[in-house]
Coordinates of C-alpha atoms and ligand atoms in Angstrom, one line a residue:
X1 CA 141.9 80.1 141.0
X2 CA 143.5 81.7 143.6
X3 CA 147.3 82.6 143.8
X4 CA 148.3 80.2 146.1
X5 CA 151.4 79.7 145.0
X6 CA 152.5 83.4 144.2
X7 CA 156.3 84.1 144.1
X8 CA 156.8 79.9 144.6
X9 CA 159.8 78.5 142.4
X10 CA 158.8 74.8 141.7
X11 CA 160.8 72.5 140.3
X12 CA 158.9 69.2 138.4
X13 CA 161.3 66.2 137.5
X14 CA 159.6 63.5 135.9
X15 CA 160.9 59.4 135.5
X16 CA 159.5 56.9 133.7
X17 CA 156.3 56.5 131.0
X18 CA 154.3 58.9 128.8
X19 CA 151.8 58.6 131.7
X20 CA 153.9 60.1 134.7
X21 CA 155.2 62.8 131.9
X22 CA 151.0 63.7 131.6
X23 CA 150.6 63.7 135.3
X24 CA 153.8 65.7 135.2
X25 CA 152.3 68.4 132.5
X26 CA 149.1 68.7 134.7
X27 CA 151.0 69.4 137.8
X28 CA 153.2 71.9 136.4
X29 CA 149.6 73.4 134.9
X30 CA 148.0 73.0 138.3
X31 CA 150.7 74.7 139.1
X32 CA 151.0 77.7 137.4
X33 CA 147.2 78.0 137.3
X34 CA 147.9 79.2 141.0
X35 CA 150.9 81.6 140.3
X36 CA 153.6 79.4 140.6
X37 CA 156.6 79.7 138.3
X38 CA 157.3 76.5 137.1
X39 CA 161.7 76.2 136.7
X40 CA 164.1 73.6 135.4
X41 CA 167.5 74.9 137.5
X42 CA 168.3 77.3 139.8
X43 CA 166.7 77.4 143.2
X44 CA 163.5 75.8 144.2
X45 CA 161.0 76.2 147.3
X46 CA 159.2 72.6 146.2
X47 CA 160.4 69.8 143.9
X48 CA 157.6 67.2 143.0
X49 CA 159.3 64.1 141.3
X50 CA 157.0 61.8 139.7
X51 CA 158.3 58.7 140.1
X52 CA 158.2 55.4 138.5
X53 CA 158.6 51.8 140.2
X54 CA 158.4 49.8 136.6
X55 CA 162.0 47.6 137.2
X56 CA 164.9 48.0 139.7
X57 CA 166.8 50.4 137.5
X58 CA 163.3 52.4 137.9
X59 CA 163.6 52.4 141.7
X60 CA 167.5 53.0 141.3
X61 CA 166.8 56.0 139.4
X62 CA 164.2 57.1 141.7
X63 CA 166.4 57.2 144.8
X64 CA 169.4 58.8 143.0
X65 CA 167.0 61.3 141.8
X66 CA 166.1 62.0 145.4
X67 CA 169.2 62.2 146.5
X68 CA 170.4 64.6 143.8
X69 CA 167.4 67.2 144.5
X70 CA 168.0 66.8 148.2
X71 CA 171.7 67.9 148.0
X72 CA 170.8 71.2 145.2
X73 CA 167.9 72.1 148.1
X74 CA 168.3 71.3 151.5
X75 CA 165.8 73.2 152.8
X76 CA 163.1 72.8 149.9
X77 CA 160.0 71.1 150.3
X78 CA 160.8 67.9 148.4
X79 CA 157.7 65.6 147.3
X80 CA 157.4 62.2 145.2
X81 CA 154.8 61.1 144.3
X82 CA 153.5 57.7 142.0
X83 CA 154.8 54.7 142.0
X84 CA 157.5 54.2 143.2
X85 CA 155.8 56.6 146.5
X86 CA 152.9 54.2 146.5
X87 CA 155.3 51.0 147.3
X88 CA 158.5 52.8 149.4
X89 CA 159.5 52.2 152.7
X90 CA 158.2 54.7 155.0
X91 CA 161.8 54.9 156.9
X92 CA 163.7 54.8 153.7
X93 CA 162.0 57.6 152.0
X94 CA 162.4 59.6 155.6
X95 CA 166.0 58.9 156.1
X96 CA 166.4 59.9 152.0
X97 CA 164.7 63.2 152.4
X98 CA 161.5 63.1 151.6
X99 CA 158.9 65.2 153.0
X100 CA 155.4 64.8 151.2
X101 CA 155.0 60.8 149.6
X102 CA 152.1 60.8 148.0
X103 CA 151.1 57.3 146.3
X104 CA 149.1 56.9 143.1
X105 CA 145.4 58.2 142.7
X106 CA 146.0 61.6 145.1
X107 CA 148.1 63.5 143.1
X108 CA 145.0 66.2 142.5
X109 CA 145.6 66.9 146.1
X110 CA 149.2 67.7 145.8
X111 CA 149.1 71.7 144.9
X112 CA 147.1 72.9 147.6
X113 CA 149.1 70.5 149.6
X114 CA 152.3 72.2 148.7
X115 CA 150.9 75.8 149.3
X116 CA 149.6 75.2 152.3
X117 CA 152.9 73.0 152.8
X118 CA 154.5 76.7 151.8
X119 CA 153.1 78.9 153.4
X120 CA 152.1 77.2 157.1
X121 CA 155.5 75.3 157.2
X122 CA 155.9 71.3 157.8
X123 CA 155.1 70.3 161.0
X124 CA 155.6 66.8 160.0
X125 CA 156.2 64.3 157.1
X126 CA 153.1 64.0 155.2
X127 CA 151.7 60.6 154.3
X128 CA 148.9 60.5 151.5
X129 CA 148.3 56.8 150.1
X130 CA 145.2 54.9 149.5
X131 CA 144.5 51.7 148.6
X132 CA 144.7 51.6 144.9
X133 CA 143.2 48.2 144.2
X134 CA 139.9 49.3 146.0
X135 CA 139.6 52.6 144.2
X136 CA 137.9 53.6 141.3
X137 CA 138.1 57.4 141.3
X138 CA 139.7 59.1 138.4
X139 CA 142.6 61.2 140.0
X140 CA 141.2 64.7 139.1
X141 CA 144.3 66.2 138.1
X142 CA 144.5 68.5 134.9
X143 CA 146.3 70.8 132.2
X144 CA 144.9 73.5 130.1
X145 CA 148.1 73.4 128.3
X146 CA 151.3 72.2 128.3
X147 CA 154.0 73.5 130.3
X148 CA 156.6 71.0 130.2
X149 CA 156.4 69.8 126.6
X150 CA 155.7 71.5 123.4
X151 CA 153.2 68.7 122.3
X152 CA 149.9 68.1 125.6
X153 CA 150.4 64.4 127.1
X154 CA 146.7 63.8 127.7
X155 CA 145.9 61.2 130.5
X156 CA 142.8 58.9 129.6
X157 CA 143.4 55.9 131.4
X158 CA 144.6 54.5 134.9
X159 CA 145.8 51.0 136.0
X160 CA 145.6 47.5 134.9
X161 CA 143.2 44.8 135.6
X162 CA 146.1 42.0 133.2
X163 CA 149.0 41.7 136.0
X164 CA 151.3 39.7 134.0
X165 CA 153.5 37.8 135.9
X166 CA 156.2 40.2 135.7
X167 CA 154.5 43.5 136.3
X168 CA 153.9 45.5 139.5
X169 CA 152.0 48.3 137.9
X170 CA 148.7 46.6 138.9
X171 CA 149.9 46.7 142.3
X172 CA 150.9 50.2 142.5
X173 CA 148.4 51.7 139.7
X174 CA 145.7 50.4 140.9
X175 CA 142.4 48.7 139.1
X176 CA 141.1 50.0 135.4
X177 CA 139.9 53.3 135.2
X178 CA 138.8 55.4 132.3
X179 CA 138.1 59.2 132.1
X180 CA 135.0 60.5 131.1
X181 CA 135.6 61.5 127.2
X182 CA 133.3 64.6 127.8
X183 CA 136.3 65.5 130.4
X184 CA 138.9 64.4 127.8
X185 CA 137.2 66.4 125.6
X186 CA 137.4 69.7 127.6
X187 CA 141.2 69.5 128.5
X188 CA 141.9 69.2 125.0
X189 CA 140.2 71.9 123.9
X190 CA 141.9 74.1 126.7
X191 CA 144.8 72.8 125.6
X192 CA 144.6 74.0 121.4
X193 CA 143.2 77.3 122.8
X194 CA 146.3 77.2 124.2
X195 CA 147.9 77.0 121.0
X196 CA 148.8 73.3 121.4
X197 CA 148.4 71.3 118.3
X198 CA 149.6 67.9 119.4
X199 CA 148.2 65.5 121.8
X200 CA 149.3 62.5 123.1
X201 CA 146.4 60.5 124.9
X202 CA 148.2 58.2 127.2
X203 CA 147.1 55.6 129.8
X204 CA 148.8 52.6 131.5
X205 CA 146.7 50.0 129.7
X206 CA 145.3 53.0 127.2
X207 CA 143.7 49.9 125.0
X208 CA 141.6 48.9 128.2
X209 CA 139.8 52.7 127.6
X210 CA 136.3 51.9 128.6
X211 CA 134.5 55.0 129.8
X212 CA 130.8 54.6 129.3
X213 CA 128.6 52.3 128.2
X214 CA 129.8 51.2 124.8
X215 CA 132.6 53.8 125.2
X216 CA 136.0 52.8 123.6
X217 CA 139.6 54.2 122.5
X218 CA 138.4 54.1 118.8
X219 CA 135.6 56.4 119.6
X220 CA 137.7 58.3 121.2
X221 CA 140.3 59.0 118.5
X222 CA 137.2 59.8 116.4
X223 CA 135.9 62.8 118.6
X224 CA 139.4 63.8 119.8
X225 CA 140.1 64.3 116.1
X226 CA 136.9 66.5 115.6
X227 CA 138.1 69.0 117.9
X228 CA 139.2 72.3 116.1
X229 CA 142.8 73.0 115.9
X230 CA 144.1 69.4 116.9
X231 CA 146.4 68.6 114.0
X232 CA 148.2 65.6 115.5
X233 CA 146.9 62.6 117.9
X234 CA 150.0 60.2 119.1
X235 CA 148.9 57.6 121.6
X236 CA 151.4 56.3 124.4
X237 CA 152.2 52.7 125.1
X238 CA 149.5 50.3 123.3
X239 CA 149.4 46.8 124.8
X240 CA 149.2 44.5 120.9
X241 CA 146.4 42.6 122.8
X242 CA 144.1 45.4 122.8
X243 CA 144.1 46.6 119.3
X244 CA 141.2 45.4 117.0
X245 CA 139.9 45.7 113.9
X246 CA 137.8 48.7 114.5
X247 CA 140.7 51.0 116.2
X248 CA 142.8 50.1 113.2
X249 CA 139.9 51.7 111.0
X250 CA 139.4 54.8 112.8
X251 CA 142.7 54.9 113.2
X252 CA 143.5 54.7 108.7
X253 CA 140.3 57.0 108.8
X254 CA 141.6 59.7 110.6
X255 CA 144.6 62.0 108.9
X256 CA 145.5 63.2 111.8
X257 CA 146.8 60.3 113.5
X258 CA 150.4 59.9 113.3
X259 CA 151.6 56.7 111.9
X260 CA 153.6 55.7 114.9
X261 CA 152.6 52.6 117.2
X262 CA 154.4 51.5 120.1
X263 CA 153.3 47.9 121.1
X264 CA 155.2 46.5 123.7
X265 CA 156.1 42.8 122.7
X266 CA 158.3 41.7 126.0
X267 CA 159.6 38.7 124.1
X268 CA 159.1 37.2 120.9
X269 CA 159.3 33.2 122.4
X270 CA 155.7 31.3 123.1
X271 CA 156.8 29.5 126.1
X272 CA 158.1 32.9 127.9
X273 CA 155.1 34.8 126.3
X274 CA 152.7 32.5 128.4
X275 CA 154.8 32.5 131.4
X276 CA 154.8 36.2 131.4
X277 CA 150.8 35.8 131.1
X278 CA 151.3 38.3 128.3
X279 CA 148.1 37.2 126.5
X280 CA 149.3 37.0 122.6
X281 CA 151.7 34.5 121.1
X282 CA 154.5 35.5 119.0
X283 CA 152.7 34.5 115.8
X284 CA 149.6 37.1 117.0
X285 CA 152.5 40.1 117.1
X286 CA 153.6 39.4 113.5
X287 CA 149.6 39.1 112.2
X288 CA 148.9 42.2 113.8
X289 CA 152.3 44.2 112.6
X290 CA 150.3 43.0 109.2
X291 CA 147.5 44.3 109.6
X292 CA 148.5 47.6 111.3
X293 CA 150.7 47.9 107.7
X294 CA 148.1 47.1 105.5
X295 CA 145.7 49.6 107.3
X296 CA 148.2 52.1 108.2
X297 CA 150.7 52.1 105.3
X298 CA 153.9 49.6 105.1
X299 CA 156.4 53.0 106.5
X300 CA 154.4 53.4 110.0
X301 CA 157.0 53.8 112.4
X302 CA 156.5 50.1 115.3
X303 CA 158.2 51.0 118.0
X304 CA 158.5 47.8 120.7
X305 CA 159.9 47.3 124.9
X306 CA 162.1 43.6 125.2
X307 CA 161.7 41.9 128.9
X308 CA 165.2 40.3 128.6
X309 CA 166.4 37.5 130.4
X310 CA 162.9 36.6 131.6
X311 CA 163.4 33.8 134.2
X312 CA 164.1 30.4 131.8
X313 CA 164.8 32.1 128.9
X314 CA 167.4 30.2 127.0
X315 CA 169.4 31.3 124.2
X316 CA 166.7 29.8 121.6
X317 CA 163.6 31.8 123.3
X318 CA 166.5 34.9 122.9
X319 CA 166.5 34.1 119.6
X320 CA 163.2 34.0 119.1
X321 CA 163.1 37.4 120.4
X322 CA 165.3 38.6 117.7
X323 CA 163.9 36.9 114.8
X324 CA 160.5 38.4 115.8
X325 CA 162.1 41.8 115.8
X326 CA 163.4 41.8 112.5
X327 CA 160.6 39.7 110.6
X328 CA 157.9 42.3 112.1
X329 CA 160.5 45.2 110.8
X330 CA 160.9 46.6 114.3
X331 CA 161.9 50.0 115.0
X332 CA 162.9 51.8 118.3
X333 CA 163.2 48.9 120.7
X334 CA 163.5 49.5 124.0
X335 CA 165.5 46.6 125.6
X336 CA 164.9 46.1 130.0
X337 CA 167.1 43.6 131.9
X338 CA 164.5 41.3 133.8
X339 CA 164.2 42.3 137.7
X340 CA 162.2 40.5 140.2
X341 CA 159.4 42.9 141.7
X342 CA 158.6 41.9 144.6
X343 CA 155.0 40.4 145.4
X344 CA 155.1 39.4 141.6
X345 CA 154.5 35.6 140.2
X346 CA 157.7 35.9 138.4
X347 CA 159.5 37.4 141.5
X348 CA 159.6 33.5 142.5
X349 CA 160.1 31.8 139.2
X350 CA 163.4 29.7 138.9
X351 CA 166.2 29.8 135.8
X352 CA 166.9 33.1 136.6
X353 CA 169.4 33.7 133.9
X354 CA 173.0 35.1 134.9
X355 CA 173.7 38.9 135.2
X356 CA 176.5 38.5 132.4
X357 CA 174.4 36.9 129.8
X358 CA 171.5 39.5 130.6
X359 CA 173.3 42.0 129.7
X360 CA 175.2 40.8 126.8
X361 CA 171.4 40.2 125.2
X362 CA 170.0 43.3 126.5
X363 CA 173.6 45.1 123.9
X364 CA 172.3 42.9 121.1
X365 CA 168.7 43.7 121.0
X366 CA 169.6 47.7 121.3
X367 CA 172.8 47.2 118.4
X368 CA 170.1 45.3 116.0
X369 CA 167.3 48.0 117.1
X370 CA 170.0 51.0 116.8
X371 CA 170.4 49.5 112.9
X372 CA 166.8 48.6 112.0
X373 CA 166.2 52.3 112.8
X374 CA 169.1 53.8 111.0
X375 CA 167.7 51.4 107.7
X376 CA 164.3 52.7 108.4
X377 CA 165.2 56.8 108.9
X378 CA 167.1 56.2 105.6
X379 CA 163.8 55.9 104.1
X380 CA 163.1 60.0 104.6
X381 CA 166.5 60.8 103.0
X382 CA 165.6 63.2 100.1
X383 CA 162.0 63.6 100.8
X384 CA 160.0 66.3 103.1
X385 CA 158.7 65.6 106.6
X386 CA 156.7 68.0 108.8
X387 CA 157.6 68.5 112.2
X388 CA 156.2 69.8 115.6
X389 CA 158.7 72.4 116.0
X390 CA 160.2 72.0 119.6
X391 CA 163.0 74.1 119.7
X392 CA 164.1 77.1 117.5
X393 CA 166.9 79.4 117.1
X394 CA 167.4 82.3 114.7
X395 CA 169.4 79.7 112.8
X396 CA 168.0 76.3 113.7
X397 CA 165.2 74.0 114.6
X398 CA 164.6 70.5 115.9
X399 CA 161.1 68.4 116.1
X400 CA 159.3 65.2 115.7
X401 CA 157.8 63.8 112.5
X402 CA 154.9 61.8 112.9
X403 CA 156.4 58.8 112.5
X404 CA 158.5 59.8 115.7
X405 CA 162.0 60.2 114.3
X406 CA 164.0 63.6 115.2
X407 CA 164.7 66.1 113.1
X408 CA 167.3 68.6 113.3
X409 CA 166.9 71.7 110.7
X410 CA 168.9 74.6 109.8
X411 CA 166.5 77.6 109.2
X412 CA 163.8 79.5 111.5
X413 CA 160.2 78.6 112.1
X414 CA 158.3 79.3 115.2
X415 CA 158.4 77.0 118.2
X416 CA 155.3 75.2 118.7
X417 CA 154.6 75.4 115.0
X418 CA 154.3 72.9 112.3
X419 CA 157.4 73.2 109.9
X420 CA 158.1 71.3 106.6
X421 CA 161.7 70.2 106.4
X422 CA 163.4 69.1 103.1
X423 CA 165.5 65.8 104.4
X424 CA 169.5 65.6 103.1
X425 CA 170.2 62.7 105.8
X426 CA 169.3 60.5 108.7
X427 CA 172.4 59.9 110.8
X428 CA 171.5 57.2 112.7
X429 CA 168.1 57.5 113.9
X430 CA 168.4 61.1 113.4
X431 CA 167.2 62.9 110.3
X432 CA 169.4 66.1 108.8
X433 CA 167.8 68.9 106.7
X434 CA 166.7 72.3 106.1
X435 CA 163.5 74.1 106.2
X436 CA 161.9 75.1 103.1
X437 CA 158.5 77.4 103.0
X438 CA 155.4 75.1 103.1
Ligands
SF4_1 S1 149.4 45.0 130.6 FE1 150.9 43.8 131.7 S2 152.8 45.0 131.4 FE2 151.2 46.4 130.9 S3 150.7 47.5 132.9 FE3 149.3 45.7 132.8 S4 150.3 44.1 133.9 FE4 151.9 45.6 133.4

């Protein structure tokens, strides 16, 4: 490839799910790829941000992040790209500082954008958005290993063909598309040549992975897993509706899938569940929590996102909420104050429920998440867990476990390595221990 970017200082910031932060890893691959040095501080001739649009804290965040970027780099070429790029106001993003907006589905183009961006000067804010809803390309960015992360954030999967009445990923995502798993395939085995061990094969709706005829996400896991030198698969977001019987087999078929799931439930009420067009009833969540135990092993790791204060949800259909948590022994539980997204069904839906009481139920659902994850981190106290090592000192280490719970470790091992740690604690969510020799 040719050293386009040569000498460049780019800056990546990323905001929002485990599929901006693969588009993020591929960027910053594309990146390097053509010479650039890829840096988290100091000065910067680009910054991309890939942004996210999910709620109004999303778009918050997003403008905030501008701003902050703008103010370290007055003069740097400043692009966003993603969701919240597909949706914004042409003027707004102008007057905020943008110069490149490029929406979802283009992001391949954005490197050789930038260089030439670089290199010939901006004559003018560029424009790139398509209409997503009519376009069934896959976005033909990619890494051959990670950059950004320790462990490869693999992108299968685009858009959403569900559009619950919340949601305005559909909108700004675009229709359902799947990668070609011969082109999965090939990243990840760029990747572990790399040295990478992990992967994390993310999509928007990654359950909807349909490739080819016949292709599915359980087929998937079985090749992905046949690839030399992976010795962990993690998956992203999971919507509950999409796993079956057959994923869950693979799945307890294949060691090295990590016994974390996260299954967004939104609430745990019937009558908000169908409002929100979710597509499973509270009762389905629990079954399939079952099930995924009974194939997976009762100490897999069910992480969950709460849609609080959904419009005409009383303090019962909270409830609800709650009880499902605990019953289905809930872990990490991401809680998100409802907000309307415009062009949504729900956007229009009456009983909106008072800011106060939002956010009074949004503190309860993180306190009981905050202790359901202490009781279940207690679990690993005295045994020994593996971890991806992320970071390393001469005296210390930190990483992941499969089950997704942190680990911080006194004693060396190589970053990017997989390290065996003898647990004395869990603080918290947080596990304490020391490494021992494998
Ligand atoms: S399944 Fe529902 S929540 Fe998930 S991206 Fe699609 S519309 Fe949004």
């Amino acid at each position: 490839m040719e050293p386009l970017l040569a000498g460049r200082r780019i800056r990546i910031v990323t905001l929002g799910c485990r599929t901006n932060l693969s588009e993020a890893e591929a960027l910053a691959s594309e990146m390097e790829a053509r010479c650039a040095r890829i840096v988290e501080d100091g000065p910067w001739h680009a910054a991309v941000l890939v942004s996210c649009s999910v709620t109004g804290e999303a778009d918050r965040k997003c403008r905030q992040a501008i701003r902050r970027l703008r103010r370290e780099q007055p003069e740097g070429l400043l692009v966003v790209c993603g969701c919240w790029a597909q949706a914004a106001d042409e003027e707004e993003a102008r007057a905020l500082g943008v110069d490149i907006l490029v929406g979802n589905r283009r992001k391949s183009d954005i490197p050789e954008l930038v260089a030439r961006c670089l290199s010939e000067g901006l004559a003018e804010r560029v424009i790139l958005r398509g209409d997503v809803r009519n376009d069934s390309r896959w976005d033909g960015l990619r890494s051959s290993g990670p950059v950004l992360h320790t462990r490869a954030f693999v992108k299968v999967q685009d858009g959403c063909d569900h559009f619950c009445s919340y949601c305005i990923i559909p909108y700004v995502r675009g229709r359902s598309v799947s990668r070609p798993t011969d082109d999965v395939l090939d990243e990840i085995r760029s990747i572990v040549a790399a040295g990478c061990r992990e992967v994390v094969l993310s999509g928007i709706h990654l359950g909807d992975y349909r490739p080819e005829k016949g292709g599915t996400l359980a087929a998937l896991v079985a090749r992905v897993a046949g690839v030399p030198g992976v010795e962990r698969i993690r998956f992203g977001s999971l919507e509950p509706f999409s796993v079956d019987g057959t994923l869950l087999r693979v799945l307890s078929e294949t060691p090295a899938f990590c016994r974390h799931l996260h299954l967004p439930l939104q609430s745990g009420d019937d009558g908000i569940l169908a409002r929100m067009r979710r597509g499973h009833t509270a009762g389905d969540f629990i079954d399939l929590v079952a099930r995924i135990r009974r194939s997976l092993g009762e100490d897999v790791h069910i992480s969950t996102d709460v849609l609080v204060g959904f419009p005409g949800e009383t303090p019962e259909a909270f409830e609800n909420t709650l009880r499902v948590l605990e019953r289905a022994g809930i872990g990490r539980t991401h809680a998100f104050p409802f907000s309307p997204r415009k062009g949504t069904p729900a956007a229009s839906y009456p009983d909106r429920v008072p800011d106060e009481i939002l956010s009074e139920r949004v503190r309860r659902v993180r306190d009981a998440s905050d202790a359901r994850l202490a009781a279940y981190g207690r679990r690993f106290a005295g045994g020994t867990v593996r971890i991806l090592v992320e970071r390393s000192s001469d005296t210390s280490v930190e990483g992941l476990i499969p089950e997704y719970l942190r680990v911080e470790a006194t004693g060396s091992a190589e970053q990017g390595t997989i390290a065996n740690v003898l647990v004395a604690e869990a603080q918290g969510e947080l596990l304490k221990g020391r490494v021992i020799a494998s």
